[in-house]
Short mmCIF file of C-alpha atoms in Angstrom, two decimals:
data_model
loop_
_atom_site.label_atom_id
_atom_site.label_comp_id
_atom_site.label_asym_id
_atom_site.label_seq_id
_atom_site.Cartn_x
_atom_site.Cartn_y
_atom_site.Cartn_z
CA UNK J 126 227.05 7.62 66.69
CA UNK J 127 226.52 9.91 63.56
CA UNK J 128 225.17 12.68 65.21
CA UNK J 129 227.15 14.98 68.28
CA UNK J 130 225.67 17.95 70.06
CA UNK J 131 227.86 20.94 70.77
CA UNK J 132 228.88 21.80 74.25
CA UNK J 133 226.84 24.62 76.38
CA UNK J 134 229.57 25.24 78.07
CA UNK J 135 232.10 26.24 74.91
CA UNK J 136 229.22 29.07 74.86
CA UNK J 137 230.20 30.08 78.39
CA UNK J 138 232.67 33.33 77.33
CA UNK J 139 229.91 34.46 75.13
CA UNK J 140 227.30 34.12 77.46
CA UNK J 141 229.75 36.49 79.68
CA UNK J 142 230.55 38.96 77.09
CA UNK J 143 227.40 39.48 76.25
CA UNK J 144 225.65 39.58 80.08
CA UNK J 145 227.53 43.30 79.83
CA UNK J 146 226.85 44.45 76.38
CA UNK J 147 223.16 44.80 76.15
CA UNK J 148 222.98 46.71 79.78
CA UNK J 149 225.62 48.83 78.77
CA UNK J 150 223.58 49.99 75.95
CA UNK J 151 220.92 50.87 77.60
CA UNK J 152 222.79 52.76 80.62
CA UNK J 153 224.61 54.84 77.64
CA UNK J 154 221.27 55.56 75.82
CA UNK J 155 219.82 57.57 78.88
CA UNK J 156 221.59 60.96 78.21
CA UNK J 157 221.30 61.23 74.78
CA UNK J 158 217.55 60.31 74.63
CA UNK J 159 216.84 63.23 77.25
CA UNK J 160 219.89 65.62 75.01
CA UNK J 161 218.18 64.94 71.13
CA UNK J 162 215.42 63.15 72.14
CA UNK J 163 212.86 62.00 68.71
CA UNK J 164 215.10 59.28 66.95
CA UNK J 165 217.21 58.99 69.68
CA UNK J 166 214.36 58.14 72.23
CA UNK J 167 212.80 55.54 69.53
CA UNK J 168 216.15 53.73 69.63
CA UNK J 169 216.16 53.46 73.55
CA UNK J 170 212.71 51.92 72.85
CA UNK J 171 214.59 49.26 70.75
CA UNK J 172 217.02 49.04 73.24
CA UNK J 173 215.02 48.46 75.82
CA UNK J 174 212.94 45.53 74.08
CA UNK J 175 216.20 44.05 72.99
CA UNK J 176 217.61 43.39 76.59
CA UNK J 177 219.11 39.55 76.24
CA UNK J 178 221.42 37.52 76.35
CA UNK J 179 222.14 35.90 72.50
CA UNK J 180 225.36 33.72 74.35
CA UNK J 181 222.82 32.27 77.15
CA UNK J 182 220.08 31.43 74.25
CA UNK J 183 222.67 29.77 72.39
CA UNK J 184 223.99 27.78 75.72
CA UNK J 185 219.89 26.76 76.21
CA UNK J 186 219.80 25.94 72.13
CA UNK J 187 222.70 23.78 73.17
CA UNK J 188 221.01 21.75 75.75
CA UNK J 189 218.19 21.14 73.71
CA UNK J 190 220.62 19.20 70.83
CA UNK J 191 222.34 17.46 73.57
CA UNK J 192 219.03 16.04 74.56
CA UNK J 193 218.54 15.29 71.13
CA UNK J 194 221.62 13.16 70.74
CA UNK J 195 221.15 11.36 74.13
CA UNK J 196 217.93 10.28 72.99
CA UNK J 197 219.16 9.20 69.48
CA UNK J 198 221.94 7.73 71.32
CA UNK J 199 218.99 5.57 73.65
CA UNK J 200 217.62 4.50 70.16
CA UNK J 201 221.07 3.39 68.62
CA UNK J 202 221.13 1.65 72.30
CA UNK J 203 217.99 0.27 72.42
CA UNK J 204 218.78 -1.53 68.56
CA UNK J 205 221.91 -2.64 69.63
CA UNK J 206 220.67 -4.53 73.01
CA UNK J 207 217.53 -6.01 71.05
CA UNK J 208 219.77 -7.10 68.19
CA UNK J 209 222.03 -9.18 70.36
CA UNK J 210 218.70 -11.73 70.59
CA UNK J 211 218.90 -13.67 67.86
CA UNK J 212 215.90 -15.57 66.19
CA UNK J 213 217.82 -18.92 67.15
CA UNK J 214 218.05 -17.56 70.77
CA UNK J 215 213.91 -16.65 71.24
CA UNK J 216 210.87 -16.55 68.34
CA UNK J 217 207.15 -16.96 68.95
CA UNK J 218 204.69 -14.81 70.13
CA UNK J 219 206.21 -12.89 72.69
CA UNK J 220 209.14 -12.54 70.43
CA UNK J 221 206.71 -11.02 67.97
CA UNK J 222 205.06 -8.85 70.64
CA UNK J 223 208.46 -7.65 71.53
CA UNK J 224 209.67 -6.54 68.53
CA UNK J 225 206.61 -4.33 68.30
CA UNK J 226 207.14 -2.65 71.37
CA UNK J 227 210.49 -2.41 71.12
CA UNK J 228 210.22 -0.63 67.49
CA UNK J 229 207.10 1.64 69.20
CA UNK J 230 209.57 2.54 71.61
CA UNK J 231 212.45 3.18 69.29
CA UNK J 232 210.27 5.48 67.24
CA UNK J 233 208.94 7.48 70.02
CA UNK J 234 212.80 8.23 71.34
CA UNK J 235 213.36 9.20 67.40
CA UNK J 236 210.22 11.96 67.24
CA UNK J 237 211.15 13.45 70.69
CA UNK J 238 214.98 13.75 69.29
CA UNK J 239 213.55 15.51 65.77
CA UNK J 240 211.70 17.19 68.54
CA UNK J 241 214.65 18.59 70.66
CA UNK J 242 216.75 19.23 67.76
CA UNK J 243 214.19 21.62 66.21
CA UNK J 244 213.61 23.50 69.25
CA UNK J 245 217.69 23.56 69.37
CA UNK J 246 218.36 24.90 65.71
CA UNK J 247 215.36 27.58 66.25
CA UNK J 248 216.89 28.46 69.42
CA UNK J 249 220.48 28.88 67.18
CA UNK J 250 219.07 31.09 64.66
CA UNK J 251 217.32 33.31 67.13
CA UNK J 252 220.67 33.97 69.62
CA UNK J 253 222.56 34.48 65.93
CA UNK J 254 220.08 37.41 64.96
CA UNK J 255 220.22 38.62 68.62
CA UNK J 256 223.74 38.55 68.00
CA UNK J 257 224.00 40.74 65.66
CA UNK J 258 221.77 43.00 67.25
CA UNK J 259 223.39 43.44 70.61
CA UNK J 260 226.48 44.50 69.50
CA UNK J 261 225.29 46.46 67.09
CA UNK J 262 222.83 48.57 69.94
CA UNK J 263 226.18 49.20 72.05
CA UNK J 264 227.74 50.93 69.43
CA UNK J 265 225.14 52.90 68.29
CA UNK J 266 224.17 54.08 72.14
CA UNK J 267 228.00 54.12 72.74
CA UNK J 268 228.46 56.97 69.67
CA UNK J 269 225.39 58.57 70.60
CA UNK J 270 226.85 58.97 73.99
CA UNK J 271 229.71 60.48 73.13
CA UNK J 272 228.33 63.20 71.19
CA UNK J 273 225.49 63.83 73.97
CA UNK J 274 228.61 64.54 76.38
CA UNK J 275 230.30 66.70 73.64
CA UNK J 276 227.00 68.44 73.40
CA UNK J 277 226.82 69.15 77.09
CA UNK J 278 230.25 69.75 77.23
CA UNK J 279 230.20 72.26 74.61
CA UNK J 280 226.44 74.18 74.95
CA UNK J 281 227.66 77.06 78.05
CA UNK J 282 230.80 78.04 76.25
CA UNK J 283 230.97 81.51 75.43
CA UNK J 284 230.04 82.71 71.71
CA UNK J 285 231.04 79.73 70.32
CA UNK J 286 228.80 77.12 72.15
CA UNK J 287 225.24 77.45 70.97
CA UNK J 288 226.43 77.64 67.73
CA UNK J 289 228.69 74.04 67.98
CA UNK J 290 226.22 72.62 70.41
CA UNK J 291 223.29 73.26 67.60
CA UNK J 292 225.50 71.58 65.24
CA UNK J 293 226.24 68.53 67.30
CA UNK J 294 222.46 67.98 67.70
CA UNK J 295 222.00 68.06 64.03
CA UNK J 296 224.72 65.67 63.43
CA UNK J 297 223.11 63.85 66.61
CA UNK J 298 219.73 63.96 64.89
CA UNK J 299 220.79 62.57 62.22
CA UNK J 300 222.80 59.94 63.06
CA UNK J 301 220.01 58.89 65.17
CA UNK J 302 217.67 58.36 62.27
CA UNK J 303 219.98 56.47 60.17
CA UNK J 304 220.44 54.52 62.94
CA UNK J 305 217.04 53.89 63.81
CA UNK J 306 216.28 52.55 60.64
CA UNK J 307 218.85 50.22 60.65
CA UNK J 308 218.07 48.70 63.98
CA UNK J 309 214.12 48.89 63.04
CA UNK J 310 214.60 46.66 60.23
CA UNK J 311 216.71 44.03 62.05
CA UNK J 312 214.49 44.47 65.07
CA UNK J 313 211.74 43.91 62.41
CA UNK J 314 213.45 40.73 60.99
CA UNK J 315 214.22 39.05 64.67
CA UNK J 316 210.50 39.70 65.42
CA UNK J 317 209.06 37.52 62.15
CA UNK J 318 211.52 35.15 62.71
CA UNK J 319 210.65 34.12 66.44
CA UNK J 320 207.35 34.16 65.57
CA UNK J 321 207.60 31.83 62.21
CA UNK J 322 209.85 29.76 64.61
CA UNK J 323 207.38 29.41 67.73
CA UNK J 324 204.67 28.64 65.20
CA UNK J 325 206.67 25.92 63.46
CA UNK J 326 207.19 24.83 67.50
CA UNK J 327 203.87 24.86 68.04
CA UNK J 328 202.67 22.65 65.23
CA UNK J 329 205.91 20.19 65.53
CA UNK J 330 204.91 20.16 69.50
CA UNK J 331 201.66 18.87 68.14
CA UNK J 332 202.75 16.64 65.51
CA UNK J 333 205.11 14.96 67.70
CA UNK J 334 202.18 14.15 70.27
CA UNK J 335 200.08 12.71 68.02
CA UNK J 336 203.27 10.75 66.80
CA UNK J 337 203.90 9.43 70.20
CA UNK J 338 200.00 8.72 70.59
CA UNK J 339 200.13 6.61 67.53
CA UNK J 340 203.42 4.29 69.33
CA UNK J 341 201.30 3.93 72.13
CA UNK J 342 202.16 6.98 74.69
CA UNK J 343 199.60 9.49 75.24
CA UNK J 344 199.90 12.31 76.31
CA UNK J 345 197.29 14.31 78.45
CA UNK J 346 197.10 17.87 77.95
CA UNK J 347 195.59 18.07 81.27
CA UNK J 348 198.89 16.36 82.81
CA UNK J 349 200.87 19.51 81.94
CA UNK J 350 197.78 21.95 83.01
CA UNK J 351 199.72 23.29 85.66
CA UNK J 352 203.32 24.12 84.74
CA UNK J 353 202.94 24.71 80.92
CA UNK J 354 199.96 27.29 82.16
CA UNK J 355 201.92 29.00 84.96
CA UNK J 356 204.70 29.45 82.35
CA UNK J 357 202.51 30.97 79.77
CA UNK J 358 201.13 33.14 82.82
CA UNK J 359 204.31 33.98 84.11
CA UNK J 360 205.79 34.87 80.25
CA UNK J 361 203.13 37.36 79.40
CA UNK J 362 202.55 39.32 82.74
CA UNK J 363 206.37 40.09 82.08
CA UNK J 364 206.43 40.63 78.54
CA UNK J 365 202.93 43.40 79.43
CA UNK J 366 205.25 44.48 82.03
CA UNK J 367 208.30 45.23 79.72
CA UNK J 368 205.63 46.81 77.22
CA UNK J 369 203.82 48.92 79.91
CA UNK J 370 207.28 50.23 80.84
CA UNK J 371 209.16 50.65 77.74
CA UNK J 372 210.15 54.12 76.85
CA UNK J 373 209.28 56.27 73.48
CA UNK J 374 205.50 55.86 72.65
CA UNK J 375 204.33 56.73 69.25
CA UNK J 376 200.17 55.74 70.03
CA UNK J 377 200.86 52.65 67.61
CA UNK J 378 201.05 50.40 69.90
CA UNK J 379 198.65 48.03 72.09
CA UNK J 380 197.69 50.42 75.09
CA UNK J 381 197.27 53.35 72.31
CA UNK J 382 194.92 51.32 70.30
CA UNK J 383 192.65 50.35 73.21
CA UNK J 384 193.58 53.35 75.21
CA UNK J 385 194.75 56.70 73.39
CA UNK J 386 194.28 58.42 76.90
CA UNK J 387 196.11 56.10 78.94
CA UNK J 388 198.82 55.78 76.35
CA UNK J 389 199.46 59.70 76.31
CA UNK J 390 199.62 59.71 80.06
CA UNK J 391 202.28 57.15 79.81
CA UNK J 392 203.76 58.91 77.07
CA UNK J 393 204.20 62.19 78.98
CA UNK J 394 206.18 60.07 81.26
CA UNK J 395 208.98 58.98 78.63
CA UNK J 396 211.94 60.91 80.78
CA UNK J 397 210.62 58.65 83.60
CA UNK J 398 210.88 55.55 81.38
CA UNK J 399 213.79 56.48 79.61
CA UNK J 400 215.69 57.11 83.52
CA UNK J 401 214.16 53.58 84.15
CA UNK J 402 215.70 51.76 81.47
CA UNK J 403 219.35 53.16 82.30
CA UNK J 404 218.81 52.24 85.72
CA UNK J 405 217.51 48.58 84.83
CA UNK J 406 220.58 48.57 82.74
CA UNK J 407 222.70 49.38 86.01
CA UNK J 408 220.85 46.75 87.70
CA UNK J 409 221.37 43.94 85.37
CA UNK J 410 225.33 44.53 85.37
CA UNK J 411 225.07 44.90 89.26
CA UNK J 412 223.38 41.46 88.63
CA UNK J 413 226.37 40.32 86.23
CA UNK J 414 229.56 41.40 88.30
CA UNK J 415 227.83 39.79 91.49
CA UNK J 416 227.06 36.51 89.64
CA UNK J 417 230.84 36.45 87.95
CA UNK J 418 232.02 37.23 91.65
CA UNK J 419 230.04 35.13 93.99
CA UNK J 420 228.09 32.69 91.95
CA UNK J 421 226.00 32.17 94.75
CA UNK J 422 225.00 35.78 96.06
CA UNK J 423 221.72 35.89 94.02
CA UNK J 424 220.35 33.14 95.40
CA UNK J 425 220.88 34.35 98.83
CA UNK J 426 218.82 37.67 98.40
CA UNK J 427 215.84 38.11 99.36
CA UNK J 428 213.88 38.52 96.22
CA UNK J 429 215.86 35.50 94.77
CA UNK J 430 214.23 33.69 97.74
CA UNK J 431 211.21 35.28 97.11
CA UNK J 432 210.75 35.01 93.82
CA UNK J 433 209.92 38.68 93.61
CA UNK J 434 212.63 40.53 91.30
CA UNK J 435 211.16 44.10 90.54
CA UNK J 436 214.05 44.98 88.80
CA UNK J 437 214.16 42.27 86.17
CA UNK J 438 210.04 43.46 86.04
CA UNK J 439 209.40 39.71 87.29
CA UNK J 440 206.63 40.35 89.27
CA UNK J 441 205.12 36.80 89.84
CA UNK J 442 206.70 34.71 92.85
CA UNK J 443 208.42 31.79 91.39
CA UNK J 444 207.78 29.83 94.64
CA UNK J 445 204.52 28.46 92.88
CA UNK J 446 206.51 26.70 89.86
CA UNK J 447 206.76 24.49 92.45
CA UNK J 448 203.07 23.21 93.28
CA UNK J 449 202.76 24.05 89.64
CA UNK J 450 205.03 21.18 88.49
CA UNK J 451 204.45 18.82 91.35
CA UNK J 452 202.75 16.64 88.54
CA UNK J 453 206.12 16.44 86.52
CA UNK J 454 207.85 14.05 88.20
CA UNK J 455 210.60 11.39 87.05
CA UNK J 456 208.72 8.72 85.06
CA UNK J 457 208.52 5.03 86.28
CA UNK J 458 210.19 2.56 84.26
CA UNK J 459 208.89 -0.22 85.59
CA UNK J 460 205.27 -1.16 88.01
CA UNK J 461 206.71 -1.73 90.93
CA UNK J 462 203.83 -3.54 92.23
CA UNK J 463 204.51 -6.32 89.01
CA UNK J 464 208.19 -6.17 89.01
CA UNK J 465 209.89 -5.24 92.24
CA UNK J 466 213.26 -3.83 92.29
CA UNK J 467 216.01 -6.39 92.61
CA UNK J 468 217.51 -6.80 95.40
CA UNK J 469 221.15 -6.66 94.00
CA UNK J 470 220.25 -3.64 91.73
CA UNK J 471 219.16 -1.73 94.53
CA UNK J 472 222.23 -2.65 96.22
CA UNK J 473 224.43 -1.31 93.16
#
């Protein structure tokens, strides 16, 4: 076979690397947002969107090429096993009629590979930007920390420590600007990207139905009604959630176009948000060591079981994705009405 997917799990030590690096970040960002605050409390914002996991994307990426090759490899399958049958062996008809199907068939496990493999590669590009980013948000939060503490550290010495302190928050200041533009721009770039990506998605999602309609398999929209719309639900009650809470308004944003008041309300609130993020931050590595300890204490707490995490700001019970995707079940290969299962298969 010409094509092989990489392995999820050779993305496993990345994955656990970078579980640590993006909470870390924003625990380390609390002090010196509430010490310097302005730049400083604009990159906490970006810190606070940014919250991911690039090594995890880039084990789901993964999957999504495997499936890719195992349906390519069903195709190189399917040729091989119709190729044995010879013209000499069967013609006609129903040879004719065969063929056809068999080449429909062949061409729809071809356009849901392309499929697969594009949602893989987009996945790729997205976890390498993230990255980047991660990494890059540790050590800015990680330097800013550092001085915050010097700052502190410094500020109730006699004589000598307004003067140094002062100092340390105009290095502080400044640092934090430099900074900020530097993560703005790349936070800038990752957000065009994964939005030219899930639009290319989009239209290939569409494409490929209406290639699979034209082999013969249609798809109803209203089939998929129930999961794809409780995941749609479910991503953009958290994403308002992660806006709503997100530290260092400017009025810019959503709420402050629609709602100037209710955005400078929230805005007076920043030290709240800000002491939210460092704590969600604390959370999430709780989350982390407990996972790389006991792999299955999560799903033996309560709001695990539940469905209810208010930490990870998932407020929406994932014990409906359940009825939601009762209609997604394995497909039948054969009518079991027409062709009954043989008795020696079933045996097997």
């Amino acid at each position: 076979m010409s094509y092989t997917a990489p392995d999820p799990e050779q993305f496993a030590g990345m994955e656990q690397a970078y579980s640590y690096m993006a909470p870390l970040a924003a625990v380390q960002i609390v002090l010196p947002a509430f010490t310097f605050s302005g730049p400083v409390t604009q990159i906490s914002r970006i810190i606070y969107m940014n919250q991911c996991n690039p090594g995890l994307i880039m084990q789901v990426g993964a999957s999504w090429l495997q499936l890719a090759e195992k349906y390519l490899a069903a195709s190189e399958k399917l040729k091989e096993k119709t190729g044995e049958v010879t013209e000499q062996d069967w013609s006609g008809e129903d040879r004719t009629a065969f063929d056809d199907k068999a080449g429909k068939m062949d061409a729809q496990l071809v356009v849901i590979a392309a499929f697969a493999m594009h949602v893989g590669i987009s996945l790729f590009i997205i976890a390498a930007m993230l990255a980047v980013m991660v990494p890059l948000m540790l050590a800015v939060a990680a330097s800013l920390m550092a001085m915050a503490v010097f700052y502190m550290a410094v500020k109730f010495v006699p004589v000598i420590g307004p003067i140094v302190s002062e100092n340390v928050r105009v290095v502080a200041t400044t640092v934090g600007m430099s900074c900020l533009g530097v993560l703005e721009a790349l936070d800038k770039a990752i957000t065009v990207a994964a939005q030219a990506l899930a639009g290319f998605i989009g239209a290939n999602m569409t494409a490929s139905w209406a290639a699979l309609a034209s082999k013969g398999n249609v798809i109803n929209p209203l089939d998929t009604i129930g999961s794809t719309g409780f995941s749609l639900l479910q991503g953009l009650s958290q994403m308002a959630l992660r806006n709503l809470m997100a530290p260092g308004r400017t009025g810019t944003g959503t709420i402050g176009k629609f709602s100037p008041k209710l955005d400078g309300m929230l805005a007076r609130q920043n030290p709240a948000m800000t002491t939210f993020l460092g704590g969600q931050g604390v959370y999430n590595i709780g989350n982390n060591i407990n996972g790389d300890v006991n792999a299955d204490g999560d799903g033996e707490r309560w709001d695990r079981q539940t469905g209810v995490d208010f930490g990870g700001l998932d407020y929406m019970p994932n014990t409906f994705e359940g009825q939601a995707r009762e209609d997604d079940s394995a497909p039948q290969w054969r009518d079991p009405d027409e062709y009954p299962e043989d008795t020696e298969e079933a045996g097997a």
